[in-house]
Amino acid sequence: MQETPQHAVTLDFLGRTYAVDKNGVELVGEKIKWSVKSEGFEHNAKSVLGYYVLSDANMEPLHEYCLLGAFSHGVFGRPPSAANGLKKAFGADYTLFCRTAEKLGAVFEAEKLGGQYQWSYTLLPKVPVKNMYYEGDDEYPTRIPILYDKTAIQIYKFEPLAVLNSCFIEGFASIGESL
């Protein structure tokens, strides 16, 4: 494990610890061992972590949630195509989804009638998310939307927030593959 630079901000992100300082963003430790297939993941992760640290937004989360598309001012009525990544990774395997969420440190919050499950996770200290899992049936396919706290758009502009979403999906799916 690398030593954390003295004046760095450290952030836990998807089971890994990153140090952010004036020289950049570096991975300094792993609490959860997993790897991604995408060559661009680390670059994107470092980008969104740097953006997070440099943001001048300083507010507490509202714990009011919406889909990523709600932040696009109508440009994306539906979540970007990356949002299908959790459905592709887990499909109807709710047991694997649960094991992955638990390994990552997500907290199970509620089960509603009809196969609807809700998990909460703190993606970054000021960016809580909700993972919803809707079991499919004969009429409707499984859906696994991600909801972001409404303050996330004050920390990130829409494009970096969409990159953060992609990192979350790819990291979450990769952790599931490592189980």
mmCIF file of N, CA and C in Angstrom, residues 42 97 108 120 158:
data_model
loop_
_atom_site.group_PDB
_atom_site.id
_atom_site.type_symbol
_atom_site.label_atom_id
_atom_site.label_comp_id
_atom_site.label_asym_id
_atom_site.label_seq_id
_atom_site.Cartn_x
_atom_site.Cartn_y
_atom_site.Cartn_z
ATOM 1 N N GLU A 42 -10.158 4.129 -14.362
ATOM 2 C CA GLU A 42 -9.312 4.854 -13.399
ATOM 3 C C GLU A 42 -9.203 6.327 -13.761
ATOM 4 N N PHE A 97 -27.046 -9.271 -6.421
ATOM 5 C CA PHE A 97 -27.140 -7.831 -6.182
ATOM 6 C C PHE A 97 -26.987 -7.546 -4.689
ATOM 7 N N PHE A 108 -29.437 -1.908 3.375
ATOM 8 C CA PHE A 108 -30.789 -2.256 2.956
ATOM 9 C C PHE A 108 -31.762 -1.410 3.763
ATOM 10 N N SER A 120 -29.425 2.070 0.316
ATOM 11 C CA SER A 120 -28.768 3.371 0.328
ATOM 12 C C SER A 120 -27.257 3.163 0.399
ATOM 13 N N PHE A 158 -23.711 18.548 -14.977
ATOM 14 C CA PHE A 158 -24.352 17.319 -15.430
ATOM 15 C C PHE A 158 -23.362 16.312 -16.033
#
